Structure formats: C-alpha cells, structure tokens
PDB file of C-alpha atoms (C1' of nucleotides) in Angstrom:
ATOM      1  CA  MET A 137       0.120   0.180   0.262  1.00 61.00           C
ATOM      2  CA  GLN A 138       1.111   3.427  -0.345  1.00 84.00           C
ATOM      3  CA  THR A 139       0.023   4.668   3.339  1.00 93.00           C
ATOM      4  CA  GLN A 140       3.374   4.266   4.261  1.00 95.00           C
ATOM      5  CA  GLN A 141       4.578   6.436   1.419  1.00 96.00           C
ATOM      6  CA  LEU A 142       2.017   9.080   2.506  1.00 96.00           C
ATOM      7  CA  ASP A 143       3.258   8.757   6.071  1.00 98.00           C
ATOM      8  CA  ARG A 144       6.881   9.367   5.337  1.00 98.00           C
ATOM      9  CA  THR A 145       5.781  12.127   2.638  1.00 97.00           C
ATOM     10  CA  PHE A 146       3.606  14.214   5.176  1.00 98.00           C
ATOM     11  CA  ALA A 147       5.901  14.079   7.745  1.00 98.00           C
ATOM     12  CA  ALA A 148       8.829  15.236   5.427  1.00 98.00           C
ATOM     13  CA  LEU A 149       6.830  18.194   4.905  1.00 98.00           C
ATOM     14  CA  ALA A 150       5.630  18.744   7.998  1.00 98.00           C
ATOM     15  CA  ASP A 151       8.964  20.856   8.741  1.00 98.00           C
ATOM     16  CA  PRO A 152       9.910  24.030   7.718  1.00 98.00           C
ATOM     17  CA  THR A 153      13.563  23.181   7.150  1.00 98.00           C
ATOM     18  CA  ARG A 154      12.713  20.790   5.058  1.00 98.00           C
ATOM     19  CA  ARG A 155      10.313  22.766   2.836  1.00 97.00           C
ATOM     20  CA  ALA A 156      12.808  25.274   2.335  1.00 98.00           C
ATOM     21  CA  ILE A 157      15.406  22.673   1.082  1.00 98.00           C
ATOM     22  CA  LEU A 158      12.421  21.327  -1.112  1.00 97.00           C
ATOM     23  CA  MET A 159      12.149  25.044  -2.508  1.00 95.00           C
ATOM     24  CA  ARG A 160      15.672  25.425  -3.002  1.00 96.00           C
ATOM     25  CA  LEU A 161      16.196  22.169  -4.876  1.00 96.00           C
ATOM     26  CA  MET A 162      13.623  23.392  -7.384  1.00 93.00           C
ATOM     27  CA  GLU A 163      16.248  25.758  -8.687  1.00 92.00           C
ATOM     28  CA  GLY A 164      18.624  23.064  -9.050  1.00 94.00           C
ATOM     29  CA  ASP A 165      20.755  20.221  -7.891  1.00 97.00           C
ATOM     30  CA  ALA A 166      22.805  21.317  -4.594  1.00 98.00           C
ATOM     31  CA  LEU A 167      25.519  20.050  -2.127  1.00 98.00           C
ATOM     32  CA  LEU A 168      24.896  19.447   1.224  1.00 98.00           C
ATOM     33  CA  LYS A 169      27.092  22.253   2.556  1.00 98.00           C
ATOM     34  CA  ASP A 170      25.377  24.626   0.439  1.00 98.00           C
ATOM     35  CA  LEU A 171      21.965  23.660   1.637  1.00 98.00           C
ATOM     36  CA  ALA A 172      23.127  24.367   4.905  1.00 98.00           C
ATOM     37  CA  LYS A 173      24.507  27.646   4.414  1.00 98.00           C
ATOM     38  CA  PRO A 174      20.654  29.532   5.314  1.00 98.00           C
ATOM     39  CA  PHE A 175      20.025  27.536   8.326  1.00 98.00           C
ATOM     40  CA  GLU A 176      21.205  28.284  12.050  1.00 97.00           C
ATOM     41  CA  MET A 177      22.161  24.800  12.262  1.00 98.00           C
ATOM     42  CA  SER A 178      25.248  22.444  12.086  1.00 98.00           C
ATOM     43  CA  VAL A 179      25.868  20.753   8.626  1.00 98.00           C
ATOM     44  CA  PRO A 180      25.168  16.986  10.457  1.00 98.00           C
ATOM     45  CA  ALA A 181      21.624  18.312  11.507  1.00 98.00           C
ATOM     46  CA  VAL A 182      20.690  19.526   7.971  1.00 98.00           C
ATOM     47  CA  GLY A 183      22.147  15.970   6.870  1.00 98.00           C
ATOM     48  CA  LYS A 184      19.860  14.567   8.855  1.00 98.00           C
ATOM     49  CA  HIS A 185      16.994  16.490   7.280  1.00 98.00           C
ATOM     50  CA  LEU A 186      18.160  15.687   4.043  1.00 98.00           C
ATOM     51  CA  LYS A 187      18.175  11.894   5.043  1.00 98.00           C
ATOM     52  CA  VAL A 188      14.156  12.347   5.764  1.00 98.00           C
ATOM     53  CA  LEU A 189      13.772  13.778   2.376  1.00 98.00           C
ATOM     54  CA  GLU A 190      15.737  10.936   1.060  1.00 98.00           C
ATOM     55  CA  ASP A 191      13.679   8.082   2.789  1.00 98.00           C
ATOM     56  CA  ALA A 192      10.803   9.906   1.729  1.00 97.00           C
ATOM     57  CA  GLY A 193      12.012   9.539  -1.965  1.00 97.00           C
ATOM     58  CA  LEU A 194      11.635  13.554  -2.448  1.00 97.00           C
ATOM     59  CA  VAL A 195      15.233  14.002  -2.927  1.00 98.00           C
ATOM     60  CA  SER A 196      18.030  11.372  -4.688  1.00 97.00           C
ATOM     61  CA  ARG A 197      21.588  12.161  -4.444  1.00 98.00           C
ATOM     62  CA  ARG A 198      24.414  10.934  -6.945  1.00 97.00           C
ATOM     63  CA  ARG A 199      28.182  10.969  -6.269  1.00 96.00           C
ATOM     64  CA  ASP A 200      30.738  13.203  -7.689  1.00 97.00           C
ATOM     65  CA  ALA A 201      34.385  12.877  -6.457  1.00 95.00           C
ATOM     66  CA  GLN A 202      33.674  13.553  -2.644  1.00 96.00           C
ATOM     67  CA  ARG A 203      30.534  15.551  -3.416  1.00 98.00           C
ATOM     68  CA  ARG A 204      27.012  14.122  -3.005  1.00 98.00           C
ATOM     69  CA  PRO A 205      24.780  16.132  -5.090  1.00 98.00           C
ATOM     70  CA  CYS A 206      21.093  16.406  -3.913  1.00 98.00           C
ATOM     71  CA  HIS A 207      18.102  16.258  -6.665  1.00 97.00           C
ATOM     72  CA  LEU A 208      14.531  17.022  -6.065  1.00 95.00           C
ATOM     73  CA  GLU A 209      11.925  13.940  -7.157  1.00 94.00           C
ATOM     74  CA  ALA A 210       8.611  14.788  -7.810  1.00 89.00           C
ATOM     75  CA  GLU A 211       6.827  11.680  -7.803  1.00 89.00           C
ATOM     76  CA  PRO A 212       5.928  11.257  -4.060  1.00 91.00           C
ATOM     77  CA  LEU A 213       4.466  14.739  -4.008  1.00 90.00           C
ATOM     78  CA  LYS A 214       2.349  14.000  -6.715  1.00 88.00           C
ATOM     79  CA  ILE A 215       0.795  11.068  -4.547  1.00 89.00           C
ATOM     80  CA  ALA A 216       0.301  13.624  -1.699  1.00 92.00           C
ATOM     81  CA  VAL A 217      -1.495  15.983  -4.027  1.00 90.00           C
ATOM     82  CA  ASP A 218      -3.526  12.977  -5.545  1.00 88.00           C
ATOM     83  CA  TRP A 219      -4.659  11.917  -1.879  1.00 91.00           C
ATOM     84  CA  LEU A 220      -5.503  15.742  -1.211  1.00 90.00           C
ATOM     85  CA  GLU A 221      -7.545  16.101  -4.428  1.00 86.00           C
ATOM     86  CA  GLU A 222     -10.211  13.879  -3.062  1.00 83.00           C
ATOM     87  CA  TYR A 223     -10.721  16.384  -0.317  1.00 79.00           C
ATOM     88  CA  ARG A 224     -10.849  19.255  -3.224  1.00 76.00           C
ATOM     89  CA  GLN A 225     -14.535  17.595  -4.217  1.00 76.00           C
ATOM     90  CA  PHE A 226     -15.621  18.171  -0.408  1.00 73.00           C
ATOM     91  CA  TRP A 227     -14.468  21.748  -0.060  1.00 71.00           C
ATOM     92  CA  GLU A 228     -15.595  22.738  -3.515  1.00 73.00           C
ATOM     93  CA  ALA A 229     -18.996  20.969  -3.025  1.00 72.00           C
ATOM     94  CA  ARG A 230     -19.257  22.985   0.215  1.00 66.00           C
ATOM     95  CA  TYR A 231     -18.605  26.150  -1.451  1.00 64.00           C
ATOM     96  CA  HIS A 232     -21.108  25.378  -4.289  1.00 66.00           C
ATOM     97  CA  GLN A 233     -23.706  24.819  -1.476  1.00 68.00           C
ATOM     98  CA  LEU A 234     -22.923  27.850  -0.026  1.00 63.00           C
ATOM     99  CA  ASP A 235     -23.098  29.630  -3.612  1.00 63.00           C
ATOM    100  CA  ALA A 236     -26.689  28.054  -3.989  1.00 68.00           C
ATOM    101  CA  LEU A 237     -27.542  29.614  -0.527  1.00 62.00           C
ATOM    102  CA  LEU A 238     -26.373  32.732  -1.147  1.00 61.00           C
ATOM    103  CA  ALA A 239     -28.386  33.182  -4.638  1.00 69.00           C
ATOM    104  CA  GLU A 240     -31.498  31.924  -2.966  1.00 67.00           C
ATOM    105  CA  LYS A 241     -30.931  34.633  -0.657  1.00 62.00           C
ATOM    106  CA  ASN A 242     -30.931  37.079  -3.439  1.00 67.00           C
ATOM    107  CA  ASP A 243     -33.903  35.683  -4.908  1.00 64.00           C
ATOM    108  CA  GLU A 244     -35.829  36.819  -2.010  1.00 51.00           C
TER     109      GLU A 244
ATOM    110  CA  MET B 140       2.999  33.517   8.501  1.00 61.00           C
ATOM    111  CA  GLN B 141       1.324  30.215   7.520  1.00 84.00           C
ATOM    112  CA  THR B 142       4.492  28.482   8.113  1.00 93.00           C
ATOM    113  CA  GLN B 143       3.373  27.047  11.443  1.00 95.00           C
ATOM    114  CA  GLN B 144       0.030  26.258   9.783  1.00 96.00           C
ATOM    115  CA  LEU B 145       1.534  24.167   7.314  1.00 96.00           C
ATOM    116  CA  ASP B 146       3.835  22.244   9.925  1.00 98.00           C
ATOM    117  CA  ARG B 147       0.649  21.541  11.837  1.00 98.00           C
ATOM    118  CA  THR B 148      -1.432  20.773   8.699  1.00 97.00           C
ATOM    119  CA  PHE B 149       1.089  18.359   7.175  1.00 98.00           C
ATOM    120  CA  ALA B 150       2.010  16.819  10.490  1.00 98.00           C
ATOM    121  CA  ALA B 151      -1.601  15.957  11.101  1.00 98.00           C
ATOM    122  CA  LEU B 152      -1.594  14.131   7.807  1.00 98.00           C
ATOM    123  CA  ALA B 153       1.482  12.093   8.370  1.00 98.00           C
ATOM    124  CA  ASP B 154      -0.651   9.462  10.555  1.00 98.00           C
ATOM    125  CA  PRO B 155      -2.732   6.780   8.779  1.00 98.00           C
ATOM    126  CA  THR B 156      -5.290   7.019  11.881  1.00 98.00           C
ATOM    127  CA  ARG B 157      -5.736  10.680  11.679  1.00 98.00           C
ATOM    128  CA  ARG B 158      -6.048  10.487   7.505  1.00 97.00           C
ATOM    129  CA  ALA B 159      -8.856   7.668   8.215  1.00 98.00           C
ATOM    130  CA  ILE B 160     -10.545  10.194  10.555  1.00 98.00           C
ATOM    131  CA  LEU B 161     -11.022  12.850   7.952  1.00 97.00           C
ATOM    132  CA  MET B 162     -11.805  10.461   5.566  1.00 95.00           C
ATOM    133  CA  ARG B 163     -14.764   9.351   7.559  1.00 96.00           C
ATOM    134  CA  LEU B 164     -15.830  12.869   8.615  1.00 96.00           C
ATOM    135  CA  MET B 165     -16.423  13.425   4.808  1.00 93.00           C
ATOM    136  CA  GLU B 166     -19.203  11.141   4.829  1.00 92.00           C
ATOM    137  CA  GLY B 167     -20.798  13.531   7.820  1.00 94.00           C
ATOM    138  CA  ASP B 168     -20.269  14.766  11.407  1.00 97.00           C
ATOM    139  CA  ALA B 169     -19.636  12.068  14.055  1.00 98.00           C
ATOM    140  CA  LEU B 170     -18.935  11.271  17.713  1.00 98.00           C
ATOM    141  CA  LEU B 171     -15.688  10.333  19.204  1.00 98.00           C
ATOM    142  CA  LYS B 172     -16.963   7.071  20.149  1.00 98.00           C
ATOM    143  CA  ASP B 173     -18.123   6.139  16.565  1.00 98.00           C
ATOM    144  CA  LEU B 174     -15.061   7.542  15.322  1.00 98.00           C
ATOM    145  CA  ALA B 175     -12.890   4.950  17.523  1.00 98.00           C
ATOM    146  CA  LYS B 176     -14.909   1.931  16.501  1.00 98.00           C
ATOM    147  CA  PRO B 177     -12.840   0.889  13.591  1.00 98.00           C
ATOM    148  CA  PHE B 178      -9.370   1.231  15.211  1.00 98.00           C
ATOM    149  CA  GLU B 179      -7.772  -1.111  17.916  1.00 97.00           C
ATOM    150  CA  MET B 180      -6.970   1.336  20.271  1.00 98.00           C
ATOM    151  CA  SER B 181      -8.461   3.286  23.363  1.00 98.00           C
ATOM    152  CA  VAL B 182     -10.878   5.825  22.900  1.00 98.00           C
ATOM    153  CA  PRO B 183      -8.629   8.786  24.871  1.00 98.00           C
ATOM    154  CA  ALA B 184      -6.189   7.320  22.336  1.00 98.00           C
ATOM    155  CA  VAL B 185      -8.247   8.528  19.500  1.00 98.00           C
ATOM    156  CA  GLY B 186      -9.288  11.448  21.199  1.00 98.00           C
ATOM    157  CA  LYS B 187      -5.620  12.368  21.099  1.00 98.00           C
ATOM    158  CA  HIS B 188      -5.553  12.333  17.270  1.00 98.00           C
ATOM    159  CA  LEU B 189      -8.779  14.386  17.540  1.00 98.00           C
ATOM    160  CA  LYS B 190      -7.048  16.865  19.297  1.00 98.00           C
ATOM    161  CA  VAL B 191      -4.293  17.155  16.787  1.00 98.00           C
ATOM    162  CA  LEU B 192      -6.513  17.662  14.038  1.00 98.00           C
ATOM    163  CA  GLU B 193      -8.282  20.078  16.039  1.00 98.00           C
ATOM    164  CA  ASP B 194      -4.925  22.321  16.561  1.00 98.00           C
ATOM    165  CA  ALA B 195      -4.238  22.122  13.082  1.00 98.00           C
ATOM    166  CA  GLY B 196      -7.856  23.462  12.238  1.00 97.00           C
ATOM    167  CA  LEU B 197      -9.060  20.239  10.243  1.00 97.00           C
ATOM    168  CA  VAL B 198     -11.537  19.617  12.754  1.00 98.00           C
ATOM    169  CA  SER B 199     -14.448  21.689  14.577  1.00 98.00           C
ATOM    170  CA  ARG B 200     -16.575  20.254  17.274  1.00 98.00           C
ATOM    171  CA  ARG B 201     -19.807  21.570  18.675  1.00 98.00           C
ATOM    172  CA  ARG B 202     -21.888  20.688  21.668  1.00 96.00           C
ATOM    173  CA  ASP B 203     -24.670  18.453  21.907  1.00 97.00           C
ATOM    174  CA  ALA B 204     -25.721  17.266  25.642  1.00 95.00           C
ATOM    175  CA  GLN B 205     -22.837  15.026  26.359  1.00 96.00           C
ATOM    176  CA  ARG B 206     -21.759  14.904  22.938  1.00 98.00           C
ATOM    177  CA  ARG B 207     -18.913  16.720  21.162  1.00 98.00           C
ATOM    178  CA  PRO B 208     -19.846  16.077  17.175  1.00 98.00           C
ATOM    179  CA  CYS B 209     -17.026  16.421  15.198  1.00 98.00           C
ATOM    180  CA  HIS B 210     -17.112  18.275  11.830  1.00 97.00           C
ATOM    181  CA  LEU B 211     -14.161  18.184   8.955  1.00 95.00           C
ATOM    182  CA  GLU B 212     -12.948  21.928   7.917  1.00 94.00           C
ATOM    183  CA  ALA B 213     -11.611  22.375   4.676  1.00 89.00           C
ATOM    184  CA  GLU B 214      -9.616  25.525   4.757  1.00 89.00           C
ATOM    185  CA  PRO B 215      -6.228  24.323   6.046  1.00 92.00           C
ATOM    186  CA  LEU B 216      -6.474  21.516   3.266  1.00 90.00           C
ATOM    187  CA  LYS B 217      -6.697  24.094   0.751  1.00 88.00           C
ATOM    188  CA  ILE B 218      -3.625  26.085   2.024  1.00 90.00           C
ATOM    189  CA  ALA B 219      -1.721  22.569   1.759  1.00 92.00           C
ATOM    190  CA  VAL B 220      -2.746  22.060  -1.288  1.00 90.00           C
ATOM    191  CA  ASP B 221      -1.969  25.325  -2.660  1.00 88.00           C
ATOM    192  CA  TRP B 222       1.737  25.211  -1.375  1.00 91.00           C
ATOM    193  CA  LEU B 223       2.087  21.726  -2.889  1.00 90.00           C
ATOM    194  CA  GLU B 224       0.730  23.352  -6.444  1.00 86.00           C
ATOM    195  CA  GLU B 225       3.894  25.270  -6.430  1.00 83.00           C
ATOM    196  CA  TYR B 226       5.560  21.951  -7.097  1.00 79.00           C
ATOM    197  CA  ARG B 227       3.189  20.800  -9.871  1.00 77.00           C
ATOM    198  CA  GLN B 228       4.803  23.367 -12.225  1.00 76.00           C
ATOM    199  CA  PHE B 229       8.238  22.093 -11.609  1.00 73.00           C
ATOM    200  CA  TRP B 230       7.095  18.213 -12.155  1.00 71.00           C
ATOM    201  CA  GLU B 231       4.728  19.102 -15.307  1.00 73.00           C
ATOM    202  CA  ALA B 232       7.727  21.265 -17.008  1.00 73.00           C
ATOM    203  CA  ARG B 233      10.009  18.012 -16.291  1.00 67.00           C
ATOM    204  CA  TYR B 234       7.493  16.033 -18.044  1.00 65.00           C
ATOM    205  CA  HIS B 235       7.267  18.065 -20.951  1.00 67.00           C
ATOM    206  CA  GLN B 236      10.872  18.197 -21.336  1.00 68.00           C
ATOM    207  CA  LEU B 237      10.849  14.470 -21.184  1.00 64.00           C
ATOM    208  CA  ASP B 238       8.050  14.926 -23.809  1.00 64.00           C
ATOM    209  CA  ALA B 239      10.393  16.790 -25.798  1.00 68.00           C
ATOM    210  CA  LEU B 240      13.151  14.699 -25.817  1.00 62.00           C
ATOM    211  CA  LEU B 241      11.209  11.729 -26.965  1.00 61.00           C
ATOM    212  CA  ALA B 242       9.726  13.544 -30.052  1.00 70.00           C
ATOM    213  CA  GLU B 243      12.711  14.783 -30.901  1.00 67.00           C
ATOM    214  CA  LYS B 244      14.537  11.020 -30.931  1.00 63.00           C
ATOM    215  CA  ASN B 245      11.358   9.970 -32.721  1.00 67.00           C
ATOM    216  CA  ASP B 246      12.195  12.391 -35.478  1.00 64.00           C
ATOM    217  CA  GLU B 247      15.672  11.142 -36.114  1.00 51.00           C
TER     218      GLU B 247
ATOM    219  C1'  DT C 178     -30.948   9.931  43.073  1.00 68.12           C
ATOM    220  C1'  DT C 179     -28.710   6.484  41.008  1.00 68.12           C
ATOM    221  C1'  DG C 180     -26.743   4.653  37.019  1.00 68.12           C
ATOM    222  C1'  DT C 181     -25.376   5.126  32.191  1.00 68.12           C
ATOM    223  C1'  DT C 182     -23.454   7.338  28.097  1.00 68.12           C
ATOM    224  C1'  DT C 183     -20.266  10.256  26.246  1.00 68.12           C
ATOM    225  C1'  DA C 184     -15.739  12.621  26.756  1.00 68.12           C
ATOM    226  C1'  DT C 185     -11.683  14.351  28.917  1.00 68.12           C
ATOM    227  C1'  DA C 186      -7.727  14.802  32.495  1.00 68.12           C
ATOM    228  C1'  DA C 187      -3.757  12.585  34.766  1.00 68.12           C
ATOM    229  C1'  DA C 188      -0.054   9.925  34.954  1.00 68.12           C
ATOM    230  C1'  DC C 189       2.863   6.675  33.206  1.00 68.12           C
ATOM    231  C1'  DC C 190       5.919   4.524  28.990  1.00 68.12           C
ATOM    232  C1'  DA C 191       8.664   3.513  24.975  1.00 68.12           C
ATOM    233  C1'  DA C 192      10.125   4.957  21.110  1.00 68.12           C
ATOM    234  C1'  DC C 193      10.898   9.029  18.168  1.00 68.12           C
ATOM    235  C1'  DT C 194      12.803  13.610  16.434  1.00 68.12           C
ATOM    236  C1'  DA C 195      15.620  17.372  15.955  1.00 68.12           C
ATOM    237  C1'  DG C 196      19.434  19.129  17.503  1.00 68.12           C
ATOM    238  C1'  DT C 197      24.260  19.269  19.649  1.00 68.12           C
ATOM    239  C1'  DT C 198      29.691  17.945  19.367  1.00 68.12           C
ATOM    240  C1'  DT C 199      33.237  14.992  18.148  1.00 68.12           C
ATOM    241  C1'  DA C 200      35.178  11.941  15.413  1.00 68.12           C
ATOM    242  C1'  DG C 201      36.510   9.683  11.339  1.00 68.12           C
ATOM    243  C1'  DT C 202      36.304   8.225   6.019  1.00 68.12           C
ATOM    244  C1'  DA C 203      36.801   9.667   1.199  1.00 68.12           C
ATOM    245  C1'  DT C 204      38.421  11.969  -2.412  1.00 68.12           C
ATOM    246  C1'  DT C 205      40.843  15.727  -4.551  1.00 68.12           C
ATOM    247  C1'  DA C 206      44.417  19.182  -4.782  1.00 68.12           C
ATOM    248  C1'  DT C 207      49.016  20.962  -3.608  1.00 68.12           C
TER     249       DT C 207
ATOM    250  C1'  DA D  16      52.753  12.715   1.776  1.00 68.12           C
ATOM    251  C1'  DT D  17      49.870  16.043   3.732  1.00 68.12           C
ATOM    252  C1'  DA D  18      46.299  18.942   3.914  1.00 68.12           C
ATOM    253  C1'  DA D  19      41.613  20.499   2.358  1.00 68.12           C
ATOM    254  C1'  DT D  20      37.143  19.551   1.211  1.00 68.12           C
ATOM    255  C1'  DA D  21      32.640  17.245   1.313  1.00 68.12           C
ATOM    256  C1'  DC D  22      30.296  14.027   3.736  1.00 68.12           C
ATOM    257  C1'  DT D  23      29.071  10.410   7.632  1.00 68.12           C
ATOM    258  C1'  DA D  24      29.041   8.035  11.976  1.00 68.12           C
ATOM    259  C1'  DA D  25      28.499   7.723  16.851  1.00 68.12           C
ATOM    260  C1'  DA D  26      26.872   9.240  21.230  1.00 68.12           C
ATOM    261  C1'  DC D  27      24.645  12.020  23.678  1.00 68.12           C
ATOM    262  C1'  DT D  28      20.296  15.338  25.186  1.00 68.12           C
ATOM    263  C1'  DA D  29      15.683  17.375  25.608  1.00 68.12           C
ATOM    264  C1'  DG D  30      11.409  17.233  24.098  1.00 68.12           C
ATOM    265  C1'  DT D  31       7.546  15.420  21.612  1.00 68.12           C
ATOM    266  C1'  DT D  32       4.621  11.376  19.858  1.00 68.12           C
ATOM    267  C1'  DG D  33       1.234   7.837  20.286  1.00 68.12           C
ATOM    268  C1'  DG D  34      -0.200   4.802  23.178  1.00 68.12           C
ATOM    269  C1'  DT D  35      -2.040   2.845  27.637  1.00 68.12           C
ATOM    270  C1'  DT D  36      -4.857   2.735  32.344  1.00 68.12           C
ATOM    271  C1'  DT D  37      -7.295   4.572  35.791  1.00 68.12           C
ATOM    272  C1'  DA D  38     -10.171   8.137  37.629  1.00 68.12           C
ATOM    273  C1'  DT D  39     -13.268  12.024  36.504  1.00 68.12           C
ATOM    274  C1'  DA D  40     -16.761  15.144  34.927  1.00 68.12           C
ATOM    275  C1'  DA D  41     -21.164  16.311  32.966  1.00 68.12           C
ATOM    276  C1'  DA D  42     -25.308  15.936  30.571  1.00 68.12           C
ATOM    277  C1'  DC D  43     -28.992  12.720  30.608  1.00 68.12           C
ATOM    278  C1'  DA D  44     -32.442   8.850  31.642  1.00 68.12           C
ATOM    279  C1'  DA D  45     -35.015   5.337  34.825  1.00 68.12           C
TER     280       DA D  45
END
DNA sequence: TTGTTTATAAACCAACTAGTTTAGTATTAT
DNA sequence: ATAATACTAAACTAGTTGGTTTATAAACAA
C-alpha cells in the first residue's frame, strides 16, 4: 500500500527546514554544504533532514568525487496531491452549496 | 506567516489513523466514540488524534448534550494543496521536457 | 437519586525527533 | 605525503509523539 509512502511524505513536509530545502532544490541540484548555509544549524543537522527527505523519496543523490549532489524528485509529491485532491471535491461541494444558498437569498 | 499552519497540517496528515478519521468525516459529522470504533485502540487515544486535528484546524467540534460532534474543516487542506501546487509546475515542466526529448528522438 | 453515556484529565511509558559535538572516512588538490 | 573539502557516524540530550490505564466530569434517563 502507499499509506506508508504518504506517512513519510507528509511527515517530511511537516518541517519548515525541509520545505525550504525542497524549495531550494527546485532551482537546481545542490550540495549539502550549500543547502546548510542559510540555516542556523550544523551541517550534520541538515544532513539528517536530507536523510528524511531521501527516505521519503523526495530527494535523490548521486556521486561526484567527494561530493553528493542532491536532486529533487517529484513523484511522492504527486501522490500527496492526489490524496488531497479527493478532499477538493468535498470543499468545492461545500462552496457550491454556499453559493446556491446565497443566490437563493438574493432571489428573495 | 502560515508556515506554522503548514507544519501542523502536514504533521496531522502524516498519520494513517488521522487520515482515516478525516475520510470518515467527509461522510458527515461524527462522535468520538463512533470514530474510535474501527480502530484497535482506546477511546482516549483516538481523542488525542482528534486533538491534533483540531489544533491543525482540520476538525471543529460543537456541543450537543454530553456529546461533542466532530466536523471536517476544509480550509487548512486548501492551504496545503496551494503549497504543493507550486511544485506541480516543477514536475510538469520536467515531464514536458521529457516529452520534447522523446519527440526529438522519434524524429531522428 | 442512581446509573448510563460520552468525553476528558492525569500519570505514566517506550519510541522517535531534532538538535548538538566530536571524530572519522573518502576523495581531491598541492 | 599532507592538507583541505565534503560528507557521515556515533554518542548524547531534551523534548515530542502515540499509546496505555485509571479516574473524573458532565449531561441525560430511569
């Protein structure tokens, strides 16, 4: 099942540092040391966040000499959006109901 | 900022019990005791999950005698989707690039 | 008024999270 | 050979999470 995938994806997204890292990676691949720069925390700490993102499949890394560049992977985000889309129907239905109510009221 | 809102929303969604509760609430309002039934865990445990959902603004509760019916609130889910939608552009761009590459290859 | 239903509070526990520092490993550059 | 760069591992800590059980409160029903 993909429920564990959802667990890991949403948990990974539940932290502002990790969301900022993803933002940064949208601009292009990056090294840990550069990803760590904007944050007031140690390099190993950012390395741990990176591991959470890797475990969720949101980031992949390749080898380049002593470097390990990070690359954004979109697939798990798609799965998360798909899950949330189910709810869009719910709230859109609610707003349509509300629209209908207001229209009715205007007709009075 | 809404970054704390996103923190709480994604954290709330990162648990299968809580996602199941939200699913259930899409069908209509429900009491804690009924929400707890499908799970192999105590009522207070489900009550705690409910509190996480409440704190994230995903669930509201009203009073009805000794009962406290739960109601699904869609707004925070919209904020979460909005955040994720930024990424849709990213991955859609990637797939368009891929499409272009494949088309090019077919033309050879 | 006594009991039943529904929910919450409190105390506890094991496991996990997010950070630290210190030390170590690879790989490259001089 | 040595030193610098980029990363990882290990050990530790404080705080949080997700569950338990037991007890209590609040509202209603007999």
